């Protein structure tokens, strides 16, 4: 049975704590200690009957607050937000991302952003997720792939006037008679480590570097000197090694097509990594580029500052993200270089 709560003075709490909430939101990840400190701030504004629900109310206020300002929905102009909580007590924020000129299924849903952000931050079990608005069927299916899904608390939040309304439910209530990894004979779940699931470590042998491309010119042009080509090749190898270190986090039990992405910014060499996060229902799967772009957005960086993108894929795998990823990169950062590297896993 779902639980319904109303926080009548939600607008007042949001305004009185605006600077704090904005500062916390900008972090996109909160430690357990930061969560507890924030709850203490909110506690003084609540009536006695809401104190037992302090955790839910605090999460709800942050979900409907200033985080909406970080959404990037150029097509729908509709903002969606989410906060995921992991087993260690950390909170991870998420917003929806859309890519103009591309199909709607190229979008990243806020729940997917939040869960992938949680995973890349080191959490391996999803305990609770708070959303605004309520999660769509696509996202409920994505949650159903996650470690912790059977006991997952889903909190849905909406503002009406000055009040915040919270509805707490379980994922099985929101997705009855569901299709899950078990239906495909899969024992491992999304967010689990290979050690936790009993899966062996993924052996990786880099075997080749595929084509490099950009909207302007090839990296290895005939006019380049041999020394500059060698330097360029070495720098791509560095990105390959970074991508390789994240492959063990890739989740692709249904097609056995693990892959990872590393994005390098033009200035300073800052990098953002992402891994493939597959789904038993296929369509809700999240590409490694999507995960890396979510990390970039969480760091408040601009797409136009992307300098290079390296995709590492398994040779001969039935699923490739190359053409899809290259199309997205060329539209959001036309001058960026895109490189595909392959590996064997025997």
mmCIF file of C-alpha atoms in Angstrom:
data_model
loop_
_atom_site.group_PDB
_atom_site.id
_atom_site.type_symbol
_atom_site.label_atom_id
_atom_site.label_comp_id
_atom_site.label_asym_id
_atom_site.label_seq_id
_atom_site.Cartn_x
_atom_site.Cartn_y
_atom_site.Cartn_z
ATOM 1 C CA UNK A 1 0.000 0.000 0.000
ATOM 2 C CA UNK A 2 1.378 3.419 -0.993
ATOM 3 C CA UNK A 3 1.969 6.096 1.661
ATOM 4 C CA UNK A 4 0.789 9.663 1.003
ATOM 5 C CA UNK A 5 2.336 12.684 2.766
ATOM 6 C CA UNK A 6 1.800 16.449 2.517
ATOM 7 C CA UNK A 7 4.369 19.070 3.545
ATOM 8 C CA UNK A 8 2.231 22.211 3.720
ATOM 9 C CA UNK A 9 5.100 24.654 4.285
ATOM 10 C CA UNK A 10 7.371 23.235 1.567
ATOM 11 C CA UNK A 11 7.732 26.567 -0.247
ATOM 12 C CA UNK A 12 8.868 28.233 2.992
ATOM 13 C CA UNK A 13 11.427 25.480 3.675
ATOM 14 C CA UNK A 14 12.789 25.753 0.132
ATOM 15 C CA UNK A 15 13.107 29.525 0.377
ATOM 16 C CA UNK A 16 14.647 29.586 3.864
ATOM 17 C CA UNK A 17 17.245 27.013 2.820
ATOM 18 C CA UNK A 18 17.679 28.177 -0.776
ATOM 19 C CA UNK A 19 21.433 28.832 -0.626
ATOM 20 C CA UNK A 20 22.136 25.538 1.143
ATOM 21 C CA UNK A 21 19.975 23.517 -1.241
ATOM 22 C CA UNK A 22 21.541 25.186 -4.280
ATOM 23 C CA UNK A 23 25.039 24.434 -3.003
ATOM 24 C CA UNK A 24 24.134 20.795 -2.308
ATOM 25 C CA UNK A 25 22.425 20.387 -5.666
ATOM 26 C CA UNK A 26 25.496 21.619 -7.534
ATOM 27 C CA UNK A 27 27.481 18.731 -6.072
ATOM 28 C CA UNK A 28 25.201 16.142 -7.747
ATOM 29 C CA UNK A 29 26.383 13.674 -5.083
ATOM 30 C CA UNK A 30 25.988 13.857 -1.314
ATOM 31 C CA UNK A 31 27.846 11.803 1.271
ATOM 32 C CA UNK A 32 25.941 10.178 4.109
ATOM 33 C CA UNK A 33 27.265 12.874 6.455
ATOM 34 C CA UNK A 34 26.002 15.656 4.169
ATOM 35 C CA UNK A 35 22.604 13.960 4.005
ATOM 36 C CA UNK A 36 22.361 13.832 7.805
ATOM 37 C CA UNK A 37 23.392 17.494 8.143
ATOM 38 C CA UNK A 38 20.732 18.528 5.631
ATOM 39 C CA UNK A 39 18.067 16.521 7.447
ATOM 40 C CA UNK A 40 18.896 18.388 10.658
ATOM 41 C CA UNK A 41 18.336 21.699 8.836
ATOM 42 C CA UNK A 42 14.932 20.550 7.579
ATOM 43 C CA UNK A 43 13.887 19.009 10.894
ATOM 44 C CA UNK A 44 13.275 22.366 12.579
ATOM 45 C CA UNK A 45 10.622 23.294 9.994
ATOM 46 C CA UNK A 46 8.487 20.151 10.302
ATOM 47 C CA UNK A 47 5.405 19.445 12.369
ATOM 48 C CA UNK A 48 5.665 16.595 14.855
ATOM 49 C CA UNK A 49 3.607 14.236 12.661
ATOM 50 C CA UNK A 50 6.133 14.562 9.810
ATOM 51 C CA UNK A 51 9.269 13.961 11.885
ATOM 52 C CA UNK A 52 9.120 10.160 11.371
ATOM 53 C CA UNK A 53 9.289 10.926 7.640
ATOM 54 C CA UNK A 54 12.212 13.362 7.840
ATOM 55 C CA UNK A 55 14.317 11.294 5.432
ATOM 56 C CA UNK A 56 11.587 11.217 2.773
ATOM 57 C CA UNK A 57 10.699 14.894 3.169
ATOM 58 C CA UNK A 58 14.321 16.031 2.858
ATOM 59 C CA UNK A 59 14.817 13.941 -0.265
ATOM 60 C CA UNK A 60 11.568 15.235 -1.733
ATOM 61 C CA UNK A 61 12.472 18.882 -1.136
ATOM 62 C CA UNK A 62 15.824 18.443 -2.887
ATOM 63 C CA UNK A 63 14.152 16.599 -5.771
ATOM 64 C CA UNK A 64 11.719 19.423 -6.558
ATOM 65 C CA UNK A 65 14.167 22.252 -5.777
ATOM 66 C CA UNK A 66 16.872 24.036 -7.761
ATOM 67 C CA UNK A 67 18.140 20.844 -9.409
ATOM 68 C CA UNK A 68 15.592 21.450 -12.181
ATOM 69 C CA UNK A 69 17.831 24.259 -13.397
ATOM 70 C CA UNK A 70 20.404 21.710 -14.576
ATOM 71 C CA UNK A 71 18.051 19.785 -16.878
ATOM 72 C CA UNK A 72 18.870 19.960 -20.613
ATOM 73 C CA UNK A 73 15.603 19.296 -22.513
ATOM 74 C CA UNK A 74 15.845 21.336 -25.780
ATOM 75 C CA UNK A 75 13.085 19.280 -27.427
ATOM 76 C CA UNK A 76 10.355 18.830 -24.806
ATOM 77 C CA UNK A 77 11.263 21.811 -22.601
ATOM 78 C CA UNK A 78 10.058 19.568 -19.762
ATOM 79 C CA UNK A 79 12.264 19.105 -16.720
ATOM 80 C CA UNK A 80 12.508 15.837 -14.803
ATOM 81 C CA UNK A 81 14.664 15.191 -11.736
ATOM 82 C CA UNK A 82 15.635 12.263 -9.529
ATOM 83 C CA UNK A 83 17.740 11.378 -6.497
ATOM 84 C CA UNK A 84 18.998 7.837 -5.908
ATOM 85 C CA UNK A 85 20.110 6.483 -2.557
ATOM 86 C CA UNK A 86 22.673 3.700 -2.300
ATOM 87 C CA UNK A 87 23.423 1.136 0.363
ATOM 88 C CA UNK A 88 26.214 3.315 1.789
ATOM 89 C CA UNK A 89 23.737 6.135 2.372
ATOM 90 C CA UNK A 90 24.992 8.411 -0.401
ATOM 91 C CA UNK A 91 22.571 10.397 -2.553
ATOM 92 C CA UNK A 92 23.076 10.903 -6.263
ATOM 93 C CA UNK A 93 21.198 13.491 -8.331
ATOM 94 C CA UNK A 94 19.946 13.160 -11.889
ATOM 95 C CA UNK A 95 18.326 15.324 -14.578
ATOM 96 C CA UNK A 96 16.921 14.589 -18.025
ATOM 97 C CA UNK A 97 19.052 15.179 -21.132
ATOM 98 C CA UNK A 98 17.767 15.496 -24.709
ATOM 99 C CA UNK A 99 19.730 15.862 -27.928
ATOM 100 C CA UNK A 100 18.236 18.106 -30.577
ATOM 101 C CA UNK A 101 18.134 16.593 -34.056
ATOM 102 C CA UNK A 102 18.198 13.023 -32.737
ATOM 103 C CA UNK A 103 15.391 10.506 -32.025
ATOM 104 C CA UNK A 104 13.634 10.796 -28.688
ATOM 105 C CA UNK A 105 15.056 7.444 -27.609
ATOM 106 C CA UNK A 106 18.494 9.079 -27.628
ATOM 107 C CA UNK A 107 17.476 10.920 -24.449
ATOM 108 C CA UNK A 108 18.706 10.228 -20.932
ATOM 109 C CA UNK A 109 15.935 10.032 -18.342
ATOM 110 C CA UNK A 110 16.551 11.639 -14.960
ATOM 111 C CA UNK A 111 16.263 8.293 -13.184
ATOM 112 C CA UNK A 112 18.852 6.747 -15.506
ATOM 113 C CA UNK A 113 21.189 9.718 -14.957
ATOM 114 C CA UNK A 114 20.779 9.431 -11.185
ATOM 115 C CA UNK A 115 21.327 5.659 -11.020
ATOM 116 C CA UNK A 116 24.337 5.728 -13.349
ATOM 117 C CA UNK A 117 25.798 8.610 -11.332
ATOM 118 C CA UNK A 118 25.340 6.535 -8.170
ATOM 119 C CA UNK A 119 27.039 3.527 -9.767
ATOM 120 C CA UNK A 120 29.994 5.474 -11.178
ATOM 121 C CA UNK A 121 30.406 6.975 -7.695
ATOM 122 C CA UNK A 122 30.992 3.536 -6.163
ATOM 123 C CA UNK A 123 27.558 2.432 -4.911
ATOM 124 C CA UNK A 124 26.437 -1.089 -5.803
ATOM 125 C CA UNK A 125 22.879 -1.363 -4.490
ATOM 126 C CA UNK A 126 19.862 0.905 -5.015
ATOM 127 C CA UNK A 127 17.832 1.416 -1.829
ATOM 128 C CA UNK A 128 15.515 4.299 -2.710
ATOM 129 C CA UNK A 129 14.815 6.640 -5.587
ATOM 130 C CA UNK A 130 12.968 9.955 -5.435
ATOM 131 C CA UNK A 131 11.512 11.405 -8.639
ATOM 132 C CA UNK A 132 9.645 14.402 -9.991
ATOM 133 C CA UNK A 133 7.381 13.674 -11.788
ATOM 134 C CA UNK A 134 6.483 10.014 -11.232
ATOM 135 C CA UNK A 135 8.760 7.640 -13.181
ATOM 136 C CA UNK A 136 7.605 6.547 -16.627
ATOM 137 C CA UNK A 137 7.382 2.872 -17.609
ATOM 138 C CA UNK A 138 10.783 3.090 -19.328
ATOM 139 C CA UNK A 139 12.412 4.120 -16.044
ATOM 140 C CA UNK A 140 10.520 1.588 -13.964
ATOM 141 C CA UNK A 141 11.922 -1.090 -16.270
ATOM 142 C CA UNK A 142 15.416 0.389 -15.892
ATOM 143 C CA UNK A 143 15.058 0.253 -12.082
ATOM 144 C CA UNK A 144 13.882 -3.342 -12.341
ATOM 145 C CA UNK A 145 17.343 -4.312 -13.606
ATOM 146 C CA UNK A 146 19.065 -2.930 -10.515
ATOM 147 C CA UNK A 147 20.518 -4.709 -7.535
ATOM 148 C CA UNK A 148 18.040 -3.970 -4.729
ATOM 149 C CA UNK A 149 14.977 -3.897 -6.998
ATOM 150 C CA UNK A 150 12.840 -6.255 -4.905
ATOM 151 C CA UNK A 151 12.903 -3.938 -1.873
ATOM 152 C CA UNK A 152 13.323 -0.654 -3.729
ATOM 153 C CA UNK A 153 11.361 2.302 -2.345
ATOM 154 C CA UNK A 154 10.124 4.669 -5.061
ATOM 155 C CA UNK A 155 9.195 8.160 -3.868
ATOM 156 C CA UNK A 156 7.169 10.387 -6.211
ATOM 157 C CA UNK A 157 7.014 14.134 -5.526
ATOM 158 C CA UNK A 158 4.913 16.994 -6.810
ATOM 159 C CA UNK A 159 4.424 20.620 -5.800
ATOM 160 C CA UNK A 160 0.918 22.061 -5.629
ATOM 161 C CA UNK A 161 0.891 25.672 -4.511
ATOM 162 C CA UNK A 162 3.044 25.901 -1.400
ATOM 163 C CA UNK A 163 2.655 22.198 -0.540
ATOM 164 C CA UNK A 164 4.855 19.239 -1.413
ATOM 165 C CA UNK A 165 2.977 15.968 -1.891
ATOM 166 C CA UNK A 166 4.946 12.730 -1.514
ATOM 167 C CA UNK A 167 3.814 9.260 -2.523
ATOM 168 C CA UNK A 168 5.942 6.327 -1.367
ATOM 169 C CA UNK A 169 5.562 2.956 -3.007
ATOM 170 C CA UNK A 170 7.601 -0.155 -3.758
ATOM 171 C CA UNK A 171 8.868 -0.969 -7.236
ATOM 172 C CA UNK A 172 6.890 -4.248 -7.379
ATOM 173 C CA UNK A 173 3.732 -2.192 -6.742
ATOM 174 C CA UNK A 174 4.600 0.160 -9.613
ATOM 175 C CA UNK A 175 5.661 -2.633 -11.972
ATOM 176 C CA UNK A 176 3.547 -5.744 -11.282
ATOM 177 C CA UNK A 177 3.878 -8.870 -13.443
ATOM 178 C CA UNK A 178 7.215 -7.507 -14.608
ATOM 179 C CA UNK A 179 9.808 -8.726 -17.089
ATOM 180 C CA UNK A 180 13.220 -9.001 -15.454
ATOM 181 C CA UNK A 181 16.756 -10.359 -16.020
ATOM 182 C CA UNK A 182 15.579 -13.640 -14.471
ATOM 183 C CA UNK A 183 13.338 -14.200 -17.480
ATOM 184 C CA UNK A 184 16.482 -14.292 -19.609
ATOM 185 C CA UNK A 185 18.240 -16.669 -17.216
ATOM 186 C CA UNK A 186 20.501 -13.892 -15.923
ATOM 187 C CA UNK A 187 21.717 -14.016 -12.319
ATOM 188 C CA UNK A 188 23.791 -10.827 -12.219
ATOM 189 C CA UNK A 189 22.031 -7.474 -11.699
ATOM 190 C CA UNK A 190 22.899 -3.931 -12.687
ATOM 191 C CA UNK A 191 25.087 -2.156 -10.079
ATOM 192 C CA UNK A 192 26.533 -5.403 -8.735
ATOM 193 C CA UNK A 193 30.273 -5.910 -8.920
ATOM 194 C CA UNK A 194 31.599 -8.999 -10.675
ATOM 195 C CA UNK A 195 32.903 -10.276 -7.341
ATOM 196 C CA UNK A 196 29.464 -9.925 -5.708
ATOM 197 C CA UNK A 197 27.744 -11.759 -8.543
ATOM 198 C CA UNK A 198 30.358 -14.485 -8.805
ATOM 199 C CA UNK A 199 31.282 -13.391 -12.319
ATOM 200 C CA UNK A 200 34.967 -13.755 -13.266
ATOM 201 C CA UNK A 201 37.042 -10.678 -14.041
ATOM 202 C CA UNK A 202 36.742 -9.631 -17.678
ATOM 203 C CA UNK A 203 39.999 -10.420 -19.524
ATOM 204 C CA UNK A 204 40.799 -7.606 -21.936
ATOM 205 C CA UNK A 205 43.352 -7.530 -24.727
ATOM 206 C CA UNK A 206 43.533 -4.348 -26.790
ATOM 207 C CA UNK A 207 43.919 -5.494 -30.361
ATOM 208 C CA UNK A 208 43.427 -2.554 -32.688
ATOM 209 C CA UNK A 209 42.510 1.067 -33.043
ATOM 210 C CA UNK A 210 39.727 1.753 -35.489
ATOM 211 C CA UNK A 211 39.144 4.963 -37.407
ATOM 212 C CA UNK A 212 39.405 8.434 -35.970
ATOM 213 C CA UNK A 213 36.952 10.999 -37.263
ATOM 214 C CA UNK A 214 35.683 14.507 -36.731
ATOM 215 C CA UNK A 215 33.535 16.942 -38.622
ATOM 216 C CA UNK A 216 36.627 18.802 -39.765
ATOM 217 C CA UNK A 217 39.576 16.523 -40.520
ATOM 218 C CA UNK A 218 41.196 13.230 -39.615
ATOM 219 C CA UNK A 219 43.595 13.180 -36.698
ATOM 220 C CA UNK A 220 46.262 11.349 -38.664
ATOM 221 C CA UNK A 221 46.474 13.467 -41.802
ATOM 222 C CA UNK A 222 49.091 12.966 -44.469
ATOM 223 C CA UNK A 223 50.516 16.400 -43.746
ATOM 224 C CA UNK A 224 51.318 15.482 -40.149
ATOM 225 C CA UNK A 225 54.937 14.763 -39.292
ATOM 226 C CA UNK A 226 55.821 11.267 -38.091
ATOM 227 C CA UNK A 227 56.731 12.618 -34.635
ATOM 228 C CA UNK A 228 53.404 14.414 -34.212
ATOM 229 C CA UNK A 229 51.570 11.279 -35.364
ATOM 230 C CA UNK A 230 53.441 9.241 -32.768
ATOM 231 C CA UNK A 231 52.549 11.759 -30.045
ATOM 232 C CA UNK A 232 48.925 11.688 -31.128
ATOM 233 C CA UNK A 233 48.850 7.899 -31.155
ATOM 234 C CA UNK A 234 50.383 7.823 -27.661
ATOM 235 C CA UNK A 235 47.756 10.242 -26.318
ATOM 236 C CA UNK A 236 44.962 8.064 -27.738
ATOM 237 C CA UNK A 237 46.586 5.052 -26.092
ATOM 238 C CA UNK A 238 46.338 6.869 -22.766
ATOM 239 C CA UNK A 239 42.579 7.224 -23.268
ATOM 240 C CA UNK A 240 42.388 3.562 -24.261
ATOM 241 C CA UNK A 241 43.962 2.555 -20.961
ATOM 242 C CA UNK A 242 41.477 4.721 -19.041
ATOM 243 C CA UNK A 243 38.593 3.140 -20.923
ATOM 244 C CA UNK A 244 40.023 -0.310 -20.227
ATOM 245 C CA UNK A 245 40.098 0.296 -16.459
ATOM 246 C CA UNK A 246 36.324 0.859 -16.454
ATOM 247 C CA UNK A 247 35.327 -2.140 -18.565
ATOM 248 C CA UNK A 248 34.779 -4.325 -15.494
ATOM 249 C CA UNK A 249 31.940 -1.967 -14.530
ATOM 250 C CA UNK A 250 30.181 -2.463 -17.869
ATOM 251 C CA UNK A 251 26.943 -4.437 -17.543
ATOM 252 C CA UNK A 252 26.014 -6.389 -20.679
ATOM 253 C CA UNK A 253 24.868 -9.880 -19.622
ATOM 254 C CA UNK A 254 22.167 -10.141 -22.296
ATOM 255 C CA UNK A 255 24.309 -9.516 -25.397
ATOM 256 C CA UNK A 256 27.848 -9.896 -24.016
ATOM 257 C CA UNK A 257 28.819 -6.586 -25.597
ATOM 258 C CA UNK A 258 30.658 -4.672 -22.842
ATOM 259 C CA UNK A 259 31.920 -1.234 -23.761
ATOM 260 C CA UNK A 260 33.164 1.975 -22.204
ATOM 261 C CA UNK A 261 33.727 5.604 -23.185
ATOM 262 C CA UNK A 262 36.183 8.264 -22.091
ATOM 263 C CA UNK A 263 35.508 11.935 -22.861
ATOM 264 C CA UNK A 264 38.449 14.330 -22.711
ATOM 265 C CA UNK A 265 37.901 18.081 -22.526
ATOM 266 C CA UNK A 266 39.788 20.526 -24.742
ATOM 267 C CA UNK A 267 41.381 22.479 -21.912
ATOM 268 C CA UNK A 268 43.179 20.855 -19.006
ATOM 269 C CA UNK A 269 42.694 17.259 -20.113
ATOM 270 C CA UNK A 270 39.851 16.539 -17.637
ATOM 271 C CA UNK A 271 38.151 13.236 -18.446
ATOM 272 C CA UNK A 272 34.714 11.719 -17.847
ATOM 273 C CA UNK A 273 34.064 7.999 -18.133
ATOM 274 C CA UNK A 274 31.004 5.906 -18.812
ATOM 275 C CA UNK A 275 30.105 2.241 -19.261
ATOM 276 C CA UNK A 276 27.366 0.345 -21.045
ATOM 277 C CA UNK A 277 24.354 -0.411 -18.794
ATOM 278 C CA UNK A 278 22.149 -2.985 -20.486
ATOM 279 C CA UNK A 279 18.507 -3.823 -19.820
ATOM 280 C CA UNK A 280 16.592 -7.073 -20.225
ATOM 281 C CA UNK A 281 13.916 -5.159 -22.162
ATOM 282 C CA UNK A 282 16.662 -3.766 -24.442
ATOM 283 C CA UNK A 283 15.214 -0.279 -25.144
ATOM 284 C CA UNK A 284 15.872 1.159 -21.649
ATOM 285 C CA UNK A 285 19.588 0.284 -21.989
ATOM 286 C CA UNK A 286 21.976 3.182 -21.441
ATOM 287 C CA UNK A 287 24.963 3.632 -23.754
ATOM 288 C CA UNK A 288 28.458 4.289 -22.373
ATOM 289 C CA UNK A 289 28.408 7.718 -24.035
ATOM 290 C CA UNK A 290 25.177 8.579 -22.205
ATOM 291 C CA UNK A 291 26.745 7.645 -18.881
ATOM 292 C CA UNK A 292 29.901 9.675 -19.612
ATOM 293 C CA UNK A 293 27.848 12.697 -20.706
ATOM 294 C CA UNK A 294 25.876 12.452 -17.457
ATOM 295 C CA UNK A 295 29.157 12.664 -15.543
ATOM 296 C CA UNK A 296 30.119 15.706 -17.638
ATOM 297 C CA UNK A 297 26.807 17.456 -16.906
ATOM 298 C CA UNK A 298 27.163 16.646 -13.195
ATOM 299 C CA UNK A 299 30.459 18.553 -13.306
ATOM 300 C CA UNK A 300 28.742 21.545 -14.953
ATOM 301 C CA UNK A 301 30.784 21.315 -18.136
ATOM 302 C CA UNK A 302 29.651 22.341 -21.605
ATOM 303 C CA UNK A 303 29.300 19.900 -24.491
ATOM 304 C CA UNK A 304 31.119 22.367 -26.721
ATOM 305 C CA UNK A 305 34.261 21.956 -24.578
ATOM 306 C CA UNK A 306 34.617 18.281 -25.521
ATOM 307 C CA UNK A 307 37.910 17.687 -27.299
ATOM 308 C CA UNK A 308 38.116 13.936 -27.821
ATOM 309 C CA UNK A 309 35.920 10.897 -27.274
ATOM 310 C CA UNK A 310 37.194 7.311 -27.217
ATOM 311 C CA UNK A 311 34.828 4.337 -27.429
ATOM 312 C CA UNK A 312 36.210 0.919 -26.448
ATOM 313 C CA UNK A 313 34.194 -2.045 -27.735
ATOM 314 C CA UNK A 314 34.526 -5.810 -27.984
ATOM 315 C CA UNK A 315 35.488 -7.041 -31.430
ATOM 316 C CA UNK A 316 32.672 -8.946 -33.111
ATOM 317 C CA UNK A 317 30.104 -8.116 -30.407
ATOM 318 C CA UNK A 318 26.456 -8.115 -31.583
ATOM 319 C CA UNK A 319 25.953 -4.591 -30.228
ATOM 320 C CA UNK A 320 28.055 -1.597 -31.296
ATOM 321 C CA UNK A 321 27.634 1.991 -30.107
ATOM 322 C CA UNK A 322 30.016 3.442 -32.655
ATOM 323 C CA UNK A 323 27.686 5.060 -35.195
ATOM 324 C CA UNK A 324 25.154 6.207 -32.601
ATOM 325 C CA UNK A 325 27.815 7.733 -30.359
ATOM 326 C CA UNK A 326 29.644 9.385 -33.230
ATOM 327 C CA UNK A 327 26.411 11.013 -34.424
ATOM 328 C CA UNK A 328 25.656 12.432 -30.965
ATOM 329 C CA UNK A 329 29.202 13.729 -30.475
ATOM 330 C CA UNK A 330 29.314 15.394 -33.901
ATOM 331 C CA UNK A 331 26.096 17.288 -33.156
ATOM 332 C CA UNK A 332 26.890 18.500 -29.627
ATOM 333 C CA UNK A 333 30.590 19.248 -30.213
ATOM 334 C CA UNK A 334 31.304 19.447 -33.974
ATOM 335 C CA UNK A 335 35.053 19.977 -33.589
ATOM 336 C CA UNK A 336 35.548 16.996 -31.258
ATOM 337 C CA UNK A 337 37.522 13.970 -32.439
ATOM 338 C CA UNK A 338 35.892 10.553 -32.111
ATOM 339 C CA UNK A 339 37.921 7.363 -31.914
ATOM 340 C CA UNK A 340 36.882 3.715 -31.721
ATOM 341 C CA UNK A 341 39.169 1.064 -30.241
ATOM 342 C CA UNK A 342 38.528 -2.678 -30.090
ATOM 343 C CA UNK A 343 39.440 -5.421 -27.643
ATOM 344 C CA UNK A 344 39.276 -9.200 -27.401
ATOM 345 C CA UNK A 345 38.014 -11.046 -24.334
ATOM 346 C CA UNK A 346 38.950 -14.702 -24.315
#
